[in-house]
Short mmCIF file of N, CA and C in Angstrom, two decimals:
data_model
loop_
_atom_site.label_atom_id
_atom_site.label_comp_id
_atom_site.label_asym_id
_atom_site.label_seq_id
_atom_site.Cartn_x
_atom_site.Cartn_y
_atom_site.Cartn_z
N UNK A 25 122.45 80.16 69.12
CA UNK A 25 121.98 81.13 68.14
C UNK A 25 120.49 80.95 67.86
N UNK A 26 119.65 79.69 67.34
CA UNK A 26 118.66 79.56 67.38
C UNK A 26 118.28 78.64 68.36
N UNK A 27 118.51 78.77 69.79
CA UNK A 27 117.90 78.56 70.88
C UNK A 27 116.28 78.44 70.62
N UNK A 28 115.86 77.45 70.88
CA UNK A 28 114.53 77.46 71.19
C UNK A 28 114.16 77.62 72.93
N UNK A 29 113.25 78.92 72.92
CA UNK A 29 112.61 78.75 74.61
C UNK A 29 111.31 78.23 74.42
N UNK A 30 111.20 77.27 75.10
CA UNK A 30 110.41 76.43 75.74
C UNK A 30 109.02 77.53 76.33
N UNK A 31 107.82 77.35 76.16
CA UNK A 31 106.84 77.93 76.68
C UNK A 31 106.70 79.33 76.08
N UNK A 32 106.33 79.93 76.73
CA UNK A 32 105.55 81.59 77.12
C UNK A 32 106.22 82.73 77.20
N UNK A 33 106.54 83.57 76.55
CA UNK A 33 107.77 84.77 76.80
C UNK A 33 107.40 85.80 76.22
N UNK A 34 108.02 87.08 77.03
CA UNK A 34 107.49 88.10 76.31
C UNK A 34 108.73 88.70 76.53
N UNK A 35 108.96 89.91 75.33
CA UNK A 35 109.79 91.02 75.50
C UNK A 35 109.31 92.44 75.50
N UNK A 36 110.36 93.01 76.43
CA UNK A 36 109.96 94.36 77.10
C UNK A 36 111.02 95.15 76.48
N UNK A 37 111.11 96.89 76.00
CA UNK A 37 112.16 97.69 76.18
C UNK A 37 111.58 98.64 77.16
N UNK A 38 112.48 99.01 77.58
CA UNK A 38 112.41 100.12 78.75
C UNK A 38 111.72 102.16 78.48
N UNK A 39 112.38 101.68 76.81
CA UNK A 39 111.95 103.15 76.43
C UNK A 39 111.44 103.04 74.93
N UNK A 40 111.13 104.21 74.12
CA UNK A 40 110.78 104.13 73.37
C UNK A 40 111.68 103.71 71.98
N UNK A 41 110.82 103.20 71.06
CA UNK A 41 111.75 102.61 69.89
C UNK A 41 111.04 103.04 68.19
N UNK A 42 111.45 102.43 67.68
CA UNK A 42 111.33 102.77 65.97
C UNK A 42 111.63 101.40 65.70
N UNK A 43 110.29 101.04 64.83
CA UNK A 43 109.99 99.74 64.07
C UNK A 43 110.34 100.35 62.45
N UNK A 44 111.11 99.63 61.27
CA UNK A 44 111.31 100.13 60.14
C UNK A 44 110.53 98.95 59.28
N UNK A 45 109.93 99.23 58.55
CA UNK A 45 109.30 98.01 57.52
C UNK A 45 109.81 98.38 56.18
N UNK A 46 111.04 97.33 55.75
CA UNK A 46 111.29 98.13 54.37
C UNK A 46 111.75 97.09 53.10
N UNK A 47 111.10 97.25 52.04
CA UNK A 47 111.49 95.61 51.47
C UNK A 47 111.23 96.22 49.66
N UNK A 48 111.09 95.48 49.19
CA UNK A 48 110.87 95.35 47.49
C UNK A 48 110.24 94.18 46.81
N UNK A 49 109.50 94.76 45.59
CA UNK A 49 108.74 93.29 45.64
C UNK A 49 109.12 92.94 43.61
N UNK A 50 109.42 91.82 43.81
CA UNK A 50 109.70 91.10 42.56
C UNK A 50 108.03 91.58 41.55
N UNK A 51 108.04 92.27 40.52
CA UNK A 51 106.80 92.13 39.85
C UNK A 51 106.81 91.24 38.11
N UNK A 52 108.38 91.30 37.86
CA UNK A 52 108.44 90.47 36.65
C UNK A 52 109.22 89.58 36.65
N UNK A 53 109.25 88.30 37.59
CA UNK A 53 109.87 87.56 37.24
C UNK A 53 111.27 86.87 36.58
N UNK A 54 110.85 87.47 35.21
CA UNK A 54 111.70 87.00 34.07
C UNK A 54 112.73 88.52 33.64
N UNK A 55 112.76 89.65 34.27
CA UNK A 55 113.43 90.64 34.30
C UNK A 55 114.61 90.64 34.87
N UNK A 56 115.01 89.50 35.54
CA UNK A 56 116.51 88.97 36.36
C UNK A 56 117.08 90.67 36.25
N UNK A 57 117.47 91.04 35.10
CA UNK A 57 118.63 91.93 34.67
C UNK A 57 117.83 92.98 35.58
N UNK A 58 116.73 92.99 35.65
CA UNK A 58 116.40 94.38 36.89
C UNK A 58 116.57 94.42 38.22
N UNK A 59 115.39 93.32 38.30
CA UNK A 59 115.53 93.26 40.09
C UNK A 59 116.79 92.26 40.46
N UNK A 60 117.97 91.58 40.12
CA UNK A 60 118.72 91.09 40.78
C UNK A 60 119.81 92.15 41.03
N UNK A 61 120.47 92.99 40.57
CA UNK A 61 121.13 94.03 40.81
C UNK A 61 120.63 94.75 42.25
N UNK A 62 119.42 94.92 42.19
CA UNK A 62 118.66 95.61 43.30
C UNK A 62 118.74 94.58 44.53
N UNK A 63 118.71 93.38 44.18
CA UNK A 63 119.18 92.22 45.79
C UNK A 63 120.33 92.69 45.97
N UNK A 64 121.34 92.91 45.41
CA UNK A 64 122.60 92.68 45.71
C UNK A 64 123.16 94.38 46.43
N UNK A 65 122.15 95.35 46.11
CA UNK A 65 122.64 96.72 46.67
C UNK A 65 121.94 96.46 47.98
N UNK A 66 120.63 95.70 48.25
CA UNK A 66 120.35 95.86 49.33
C UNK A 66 120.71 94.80 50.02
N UNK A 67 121.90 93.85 49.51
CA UNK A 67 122.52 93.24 50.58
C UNK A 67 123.54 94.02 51.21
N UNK A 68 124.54 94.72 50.33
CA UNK A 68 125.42 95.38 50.69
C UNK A 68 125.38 96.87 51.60
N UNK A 69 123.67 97.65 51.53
CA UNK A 69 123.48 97.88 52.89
C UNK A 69 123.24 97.22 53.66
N UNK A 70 122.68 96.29 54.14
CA UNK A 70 122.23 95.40 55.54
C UNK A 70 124.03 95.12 55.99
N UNK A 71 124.70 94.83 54.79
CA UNK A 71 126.34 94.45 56.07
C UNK A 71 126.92 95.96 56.24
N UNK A 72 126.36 96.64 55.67
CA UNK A 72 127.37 98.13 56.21
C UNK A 72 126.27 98.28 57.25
N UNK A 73 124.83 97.89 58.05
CA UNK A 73 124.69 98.15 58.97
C UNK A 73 125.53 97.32 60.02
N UNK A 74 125.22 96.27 60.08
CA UNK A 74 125.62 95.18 60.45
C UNK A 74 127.01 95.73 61.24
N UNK A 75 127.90 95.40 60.18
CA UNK A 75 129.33 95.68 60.04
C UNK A 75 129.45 97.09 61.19
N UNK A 76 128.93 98.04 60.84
CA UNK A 76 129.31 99.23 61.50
C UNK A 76 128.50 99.37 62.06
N UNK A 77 127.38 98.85 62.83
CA UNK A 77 126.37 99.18 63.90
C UNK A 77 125.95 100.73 64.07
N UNK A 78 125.43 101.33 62.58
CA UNK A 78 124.23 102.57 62.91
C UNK A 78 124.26 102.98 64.40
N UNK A 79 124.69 104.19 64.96
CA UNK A 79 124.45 104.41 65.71
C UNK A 79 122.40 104.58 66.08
N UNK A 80 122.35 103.91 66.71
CA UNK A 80 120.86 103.78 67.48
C UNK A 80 119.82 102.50 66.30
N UNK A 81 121.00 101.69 65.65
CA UNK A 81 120.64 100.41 64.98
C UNK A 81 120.48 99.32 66.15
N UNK A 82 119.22 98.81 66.17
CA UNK A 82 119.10 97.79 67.31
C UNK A 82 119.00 96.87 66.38
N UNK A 83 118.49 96.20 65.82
CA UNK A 83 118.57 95.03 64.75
C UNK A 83 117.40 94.87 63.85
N UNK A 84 117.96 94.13 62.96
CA UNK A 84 116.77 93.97 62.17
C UNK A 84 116.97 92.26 61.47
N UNK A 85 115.96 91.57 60.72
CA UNK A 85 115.98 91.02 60.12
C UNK A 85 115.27 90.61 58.85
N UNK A 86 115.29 90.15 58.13
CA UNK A 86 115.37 89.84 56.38
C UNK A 86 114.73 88.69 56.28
N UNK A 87 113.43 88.68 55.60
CA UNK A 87 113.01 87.37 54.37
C UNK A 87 112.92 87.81 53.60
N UNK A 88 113.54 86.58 52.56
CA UNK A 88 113.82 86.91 51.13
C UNK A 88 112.07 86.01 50.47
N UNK A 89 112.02 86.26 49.53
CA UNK A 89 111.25 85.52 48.39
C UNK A 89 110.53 87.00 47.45
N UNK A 90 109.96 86.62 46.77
CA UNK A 90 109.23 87.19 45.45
C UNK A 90 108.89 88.94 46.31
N UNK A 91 108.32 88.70 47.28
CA UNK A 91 108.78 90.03 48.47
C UNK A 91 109.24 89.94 49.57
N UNK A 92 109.92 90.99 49.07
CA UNK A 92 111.65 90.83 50.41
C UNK A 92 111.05 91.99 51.67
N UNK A 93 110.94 91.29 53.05
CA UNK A 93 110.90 92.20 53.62
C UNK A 93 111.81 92.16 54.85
N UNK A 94 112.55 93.66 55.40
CA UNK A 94 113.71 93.85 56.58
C UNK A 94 112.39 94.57 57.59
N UNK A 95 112.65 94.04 58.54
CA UNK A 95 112.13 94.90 60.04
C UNK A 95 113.25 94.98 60.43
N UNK A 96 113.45 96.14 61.11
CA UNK A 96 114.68 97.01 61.31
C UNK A 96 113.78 97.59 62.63
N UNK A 97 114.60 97.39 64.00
CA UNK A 97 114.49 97.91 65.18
C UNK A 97 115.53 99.42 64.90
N UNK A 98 114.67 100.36 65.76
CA UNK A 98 116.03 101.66 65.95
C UNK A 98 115.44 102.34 67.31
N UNK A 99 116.26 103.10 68.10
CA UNK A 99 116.34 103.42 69.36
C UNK A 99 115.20 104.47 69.21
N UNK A 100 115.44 105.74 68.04
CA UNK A 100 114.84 106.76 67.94
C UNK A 100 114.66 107.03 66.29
N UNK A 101 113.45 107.69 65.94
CA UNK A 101 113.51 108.38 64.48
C UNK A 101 114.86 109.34 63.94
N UNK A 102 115.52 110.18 65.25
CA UNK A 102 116.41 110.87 64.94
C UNK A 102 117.48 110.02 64.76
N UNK A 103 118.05 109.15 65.25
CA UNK A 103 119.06 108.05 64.61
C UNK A 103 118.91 107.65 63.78
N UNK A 104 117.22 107.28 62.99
CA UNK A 104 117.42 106.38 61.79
C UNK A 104 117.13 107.53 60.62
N UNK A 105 116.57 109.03 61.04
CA UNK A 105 116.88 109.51 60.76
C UNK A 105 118.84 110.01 60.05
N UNK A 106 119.02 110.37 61.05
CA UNK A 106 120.97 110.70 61.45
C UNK A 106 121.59 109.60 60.14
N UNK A 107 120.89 108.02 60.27
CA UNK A 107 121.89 107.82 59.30
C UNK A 107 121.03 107.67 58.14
N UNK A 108 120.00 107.59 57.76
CA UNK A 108 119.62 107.81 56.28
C UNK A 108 119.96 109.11 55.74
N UNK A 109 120.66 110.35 56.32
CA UNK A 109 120.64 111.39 55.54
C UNK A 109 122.30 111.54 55.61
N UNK A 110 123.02 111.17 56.69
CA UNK A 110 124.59 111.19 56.33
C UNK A 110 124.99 110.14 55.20
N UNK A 111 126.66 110.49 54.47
CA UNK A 111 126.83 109.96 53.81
C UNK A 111 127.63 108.78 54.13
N UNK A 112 127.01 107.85 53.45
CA UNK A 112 127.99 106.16 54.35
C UNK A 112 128.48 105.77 52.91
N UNK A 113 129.57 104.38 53.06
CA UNK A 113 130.47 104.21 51.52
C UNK A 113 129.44 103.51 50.99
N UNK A 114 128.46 102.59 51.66
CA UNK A 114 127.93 101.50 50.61
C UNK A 114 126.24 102.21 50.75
N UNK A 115 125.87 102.74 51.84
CA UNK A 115 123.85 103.30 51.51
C UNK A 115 124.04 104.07 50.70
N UNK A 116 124.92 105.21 50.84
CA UNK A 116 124.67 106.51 49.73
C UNK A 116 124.65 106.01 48.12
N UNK A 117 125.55 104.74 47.73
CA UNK A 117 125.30 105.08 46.51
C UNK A 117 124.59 103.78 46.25
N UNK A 118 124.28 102.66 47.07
CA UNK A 118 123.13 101.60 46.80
C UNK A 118 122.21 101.89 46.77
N UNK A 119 121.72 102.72 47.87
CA UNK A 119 120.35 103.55 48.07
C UNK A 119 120.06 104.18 46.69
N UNK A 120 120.75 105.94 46.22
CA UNK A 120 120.53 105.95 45.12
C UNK A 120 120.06 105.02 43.36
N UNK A 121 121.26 104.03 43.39
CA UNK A 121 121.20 103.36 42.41
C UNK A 121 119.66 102.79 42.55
N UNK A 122 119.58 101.97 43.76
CA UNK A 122 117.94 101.10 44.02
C UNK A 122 116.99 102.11 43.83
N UNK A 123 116.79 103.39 44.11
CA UNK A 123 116.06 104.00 44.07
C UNK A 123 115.44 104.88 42.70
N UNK A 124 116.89 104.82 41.69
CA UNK A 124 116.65 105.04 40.28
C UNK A 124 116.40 103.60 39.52
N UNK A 125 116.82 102.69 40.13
CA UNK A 125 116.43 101.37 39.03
C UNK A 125 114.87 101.24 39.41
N UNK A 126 114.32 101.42 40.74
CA UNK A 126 112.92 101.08 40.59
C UNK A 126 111.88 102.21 40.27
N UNK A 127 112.68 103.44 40.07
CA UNK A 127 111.60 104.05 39.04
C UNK A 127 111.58 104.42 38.01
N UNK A 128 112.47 103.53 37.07
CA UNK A 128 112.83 103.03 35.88
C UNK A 128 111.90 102.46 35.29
N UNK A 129 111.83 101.43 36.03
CA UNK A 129 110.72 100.20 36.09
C UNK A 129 109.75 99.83 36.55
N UNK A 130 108.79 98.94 36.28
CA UNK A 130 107.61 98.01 36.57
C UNK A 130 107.61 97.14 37.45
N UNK A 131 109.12 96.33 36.92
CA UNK A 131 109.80 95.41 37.01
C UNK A 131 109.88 94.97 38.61
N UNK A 132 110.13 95.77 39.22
CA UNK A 132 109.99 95.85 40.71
C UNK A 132 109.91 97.23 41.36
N UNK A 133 109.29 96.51 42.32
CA UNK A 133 108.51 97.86 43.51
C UNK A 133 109.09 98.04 44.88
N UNK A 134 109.07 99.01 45.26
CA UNK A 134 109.55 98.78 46.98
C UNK A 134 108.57 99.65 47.86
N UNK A 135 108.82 99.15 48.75
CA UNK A 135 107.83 100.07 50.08
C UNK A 135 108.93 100.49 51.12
N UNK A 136 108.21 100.92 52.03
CA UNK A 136 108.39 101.02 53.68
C UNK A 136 107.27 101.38 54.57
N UNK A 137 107.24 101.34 55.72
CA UNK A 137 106.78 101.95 56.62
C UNK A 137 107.01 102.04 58.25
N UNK A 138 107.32 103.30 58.67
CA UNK A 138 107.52 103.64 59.82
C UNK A 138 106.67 103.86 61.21
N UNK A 139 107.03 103.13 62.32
CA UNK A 139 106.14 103.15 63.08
C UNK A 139 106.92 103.89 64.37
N UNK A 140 106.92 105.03 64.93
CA UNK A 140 107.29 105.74 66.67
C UNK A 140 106.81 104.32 67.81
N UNK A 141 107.13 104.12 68.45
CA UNK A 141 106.40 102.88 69.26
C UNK A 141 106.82 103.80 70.32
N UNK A 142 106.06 103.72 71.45
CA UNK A 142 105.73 104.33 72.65
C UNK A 142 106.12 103.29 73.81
N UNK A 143 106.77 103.83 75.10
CA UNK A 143 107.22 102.82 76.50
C UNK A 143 105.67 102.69 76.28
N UNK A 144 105.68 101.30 76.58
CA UNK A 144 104.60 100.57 77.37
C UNK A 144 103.27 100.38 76.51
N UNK A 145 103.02 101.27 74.70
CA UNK A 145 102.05 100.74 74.30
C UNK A 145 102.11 99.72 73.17
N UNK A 146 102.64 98.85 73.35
CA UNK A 146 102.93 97.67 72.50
C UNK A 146 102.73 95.91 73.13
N UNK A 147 102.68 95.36 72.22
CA UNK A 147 102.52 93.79 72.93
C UNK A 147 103.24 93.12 72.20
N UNK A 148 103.20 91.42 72.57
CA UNK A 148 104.20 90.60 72.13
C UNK A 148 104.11 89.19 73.01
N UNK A 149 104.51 88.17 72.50
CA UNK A 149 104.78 86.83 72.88
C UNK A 149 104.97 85.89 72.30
N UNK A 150 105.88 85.02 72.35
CA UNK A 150 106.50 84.43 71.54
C UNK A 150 106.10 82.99 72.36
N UNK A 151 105.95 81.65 71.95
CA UNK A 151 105.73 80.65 72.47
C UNK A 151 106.66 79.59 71.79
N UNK A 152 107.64 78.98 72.13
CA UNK A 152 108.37 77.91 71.74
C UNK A 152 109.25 77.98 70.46
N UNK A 153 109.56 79.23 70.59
CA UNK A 153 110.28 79.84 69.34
C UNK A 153 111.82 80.22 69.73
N UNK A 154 112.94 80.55 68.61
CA UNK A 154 114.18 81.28 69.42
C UNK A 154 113.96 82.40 69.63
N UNK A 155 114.66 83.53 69.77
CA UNK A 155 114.07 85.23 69.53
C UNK A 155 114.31 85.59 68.30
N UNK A 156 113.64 85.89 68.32
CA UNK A 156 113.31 87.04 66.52
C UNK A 156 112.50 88.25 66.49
N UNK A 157 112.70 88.81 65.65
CA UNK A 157 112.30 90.21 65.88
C UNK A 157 112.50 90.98 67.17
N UNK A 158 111.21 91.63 67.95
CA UNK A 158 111.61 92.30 68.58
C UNK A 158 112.22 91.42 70.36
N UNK A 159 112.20 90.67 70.13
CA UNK A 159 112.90 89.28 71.01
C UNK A 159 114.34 89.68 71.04
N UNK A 160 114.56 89.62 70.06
CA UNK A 160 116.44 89.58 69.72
C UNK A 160 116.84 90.81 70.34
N UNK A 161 116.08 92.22 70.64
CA UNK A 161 116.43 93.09 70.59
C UNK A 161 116.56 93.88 72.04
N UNK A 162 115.75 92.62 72.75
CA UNK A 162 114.56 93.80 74.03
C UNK A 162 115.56 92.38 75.03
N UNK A 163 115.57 92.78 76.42
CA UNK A 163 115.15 91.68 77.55
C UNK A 163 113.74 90.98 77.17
N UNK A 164 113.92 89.53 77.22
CA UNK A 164 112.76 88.85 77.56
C UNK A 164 112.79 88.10 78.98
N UNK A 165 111.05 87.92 79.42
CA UNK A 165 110.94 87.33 80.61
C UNK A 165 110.39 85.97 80.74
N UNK A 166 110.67 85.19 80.94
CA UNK A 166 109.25 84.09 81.14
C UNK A 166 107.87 84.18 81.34
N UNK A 167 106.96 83.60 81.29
CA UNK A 167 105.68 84.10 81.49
C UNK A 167 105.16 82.74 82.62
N UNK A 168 104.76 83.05 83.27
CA UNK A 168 104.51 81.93 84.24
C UNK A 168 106.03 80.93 85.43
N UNK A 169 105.56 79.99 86.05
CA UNK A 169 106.42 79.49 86.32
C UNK A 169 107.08 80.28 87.56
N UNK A 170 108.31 79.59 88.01
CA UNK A 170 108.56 80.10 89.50
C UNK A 170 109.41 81.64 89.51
N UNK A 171 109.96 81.50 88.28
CA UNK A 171 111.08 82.31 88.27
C UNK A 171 110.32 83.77 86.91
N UNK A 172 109.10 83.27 86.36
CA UNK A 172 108.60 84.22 85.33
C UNK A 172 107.60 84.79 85.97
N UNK A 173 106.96 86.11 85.09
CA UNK A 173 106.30 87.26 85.30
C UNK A 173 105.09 86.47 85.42
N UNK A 174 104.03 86.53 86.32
CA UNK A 174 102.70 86.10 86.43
C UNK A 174 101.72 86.37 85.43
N UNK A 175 101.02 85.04 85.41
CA UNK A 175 99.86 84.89 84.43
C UNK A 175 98.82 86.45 84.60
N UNK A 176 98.62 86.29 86.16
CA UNK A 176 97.56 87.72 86.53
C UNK A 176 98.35 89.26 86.34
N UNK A 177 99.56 89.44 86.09
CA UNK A 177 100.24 90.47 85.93
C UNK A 177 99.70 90.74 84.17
N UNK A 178 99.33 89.71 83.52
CA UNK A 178 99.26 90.45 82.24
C UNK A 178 97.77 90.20 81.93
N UNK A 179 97.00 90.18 83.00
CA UNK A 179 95.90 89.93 82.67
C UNK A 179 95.22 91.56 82.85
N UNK A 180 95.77 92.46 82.92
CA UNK A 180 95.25 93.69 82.99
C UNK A 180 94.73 94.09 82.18
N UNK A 181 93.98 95.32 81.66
CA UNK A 181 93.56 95.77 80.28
C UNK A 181 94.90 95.93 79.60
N UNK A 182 94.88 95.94 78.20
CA UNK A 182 95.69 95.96 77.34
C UNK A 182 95.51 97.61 77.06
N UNK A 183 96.89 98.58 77.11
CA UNK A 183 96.64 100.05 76.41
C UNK A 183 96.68 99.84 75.35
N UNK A 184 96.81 98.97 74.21
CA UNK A 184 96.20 99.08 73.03
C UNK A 184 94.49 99.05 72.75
N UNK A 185 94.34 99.62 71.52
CA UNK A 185 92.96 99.69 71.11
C UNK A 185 93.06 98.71 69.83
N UNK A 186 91.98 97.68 69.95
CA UNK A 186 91.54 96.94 68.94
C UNK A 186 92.77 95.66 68.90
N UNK A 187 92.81 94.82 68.30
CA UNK A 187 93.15 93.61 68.16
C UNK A 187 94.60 93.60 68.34
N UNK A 188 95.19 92.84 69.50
CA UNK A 188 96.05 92.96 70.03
C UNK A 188 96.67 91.29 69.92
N UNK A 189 97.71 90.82 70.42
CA UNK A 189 98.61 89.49 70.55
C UNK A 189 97.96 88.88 71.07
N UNK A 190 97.16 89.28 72.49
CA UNK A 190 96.19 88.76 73.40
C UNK A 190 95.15 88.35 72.94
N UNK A 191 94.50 89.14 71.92
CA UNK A 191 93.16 88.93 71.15
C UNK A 191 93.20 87.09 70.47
N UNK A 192 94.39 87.27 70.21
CA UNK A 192 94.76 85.51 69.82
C UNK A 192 94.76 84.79 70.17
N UNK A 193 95.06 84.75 72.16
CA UNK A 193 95.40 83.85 72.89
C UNK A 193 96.57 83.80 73.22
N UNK A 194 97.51 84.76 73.16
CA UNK A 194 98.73 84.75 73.11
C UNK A 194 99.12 85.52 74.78
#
């Protein structure tokens, strides 16, 4: 489960995907009676994804602290679309409830943000880590070595513009 790979790795998908950034942020502390209700609806969506695998749900994962944030992989906008607007037993009315308790309040805040990701304009590498994020989700390859993708294969220009994984050394 938390396999560590050894060295250099990257992950690839074949087609295009949907990155979800979606979380809430603790702003009072001492308001327990607000924002803990609101952990507990947005635990109980993450297992009705989980549990029932969203059609075009590739995965996501969760840190908790003072701000909570889920990256949520999805195949297409129209799937994560498809299920934020059908009605499910536990999003339709957690969603609601979270969504009237935080504009109730001060007390806590939430965000998101959505990203279209395009075949082939994205980067990534992971070095001596298990998979996480978009790792868990994609084929990964080795990077070097007898049996991995060559050092000079990724030494090409990068189709991104401006500061990239590579820009790091990665």
């Amino acid at each position: 489960m938390n396999e560590i790979y050894e060295g250099r790795w990257i992950a690839r998908l074949d087609e295009p995907f949907v990155v979800l950034l979606i979380g809430m942020r603790i702003n009072k502390l001492w308001h327990v009676h607000r924002w803990l209700p609101l952990v507990f609806q947005m635990g109980r969506m993450l297992r009705e994804l989980s549990t029932n695998r969203a059609k075009g749900f590739l995965s996501g994962q969760t840190w908790f602290g003072r701000t909570t944030v889920l990256i949520q992989y999805w195949r297409s906008m129209e799937d994560l679309e498809h299920y934020a607007t059908i009605k499910h037993p536990n999003r339709t009315p957690a969603w609601l409830s979270f969504y009237e308790a935080v504009e109730a309040t001060d007390s806590v805040g939430a965000y998101h943000e959505l990203y279209a990701i395009e075949q082939g304009r994205y980067d990534n590498s992971f070095i001596n880590m298990p998979r996480t994020l978009l790792s868990s989700v994609a084929p990964i390859c080795a990077v070097g070595g007898p049996n991995g993708i060559s050092e000079a294969s990724l030494s090409r220009p990068s189709p991104l513009r401006g500061p990239a994984p590579r820009f790091w050394g990665f």
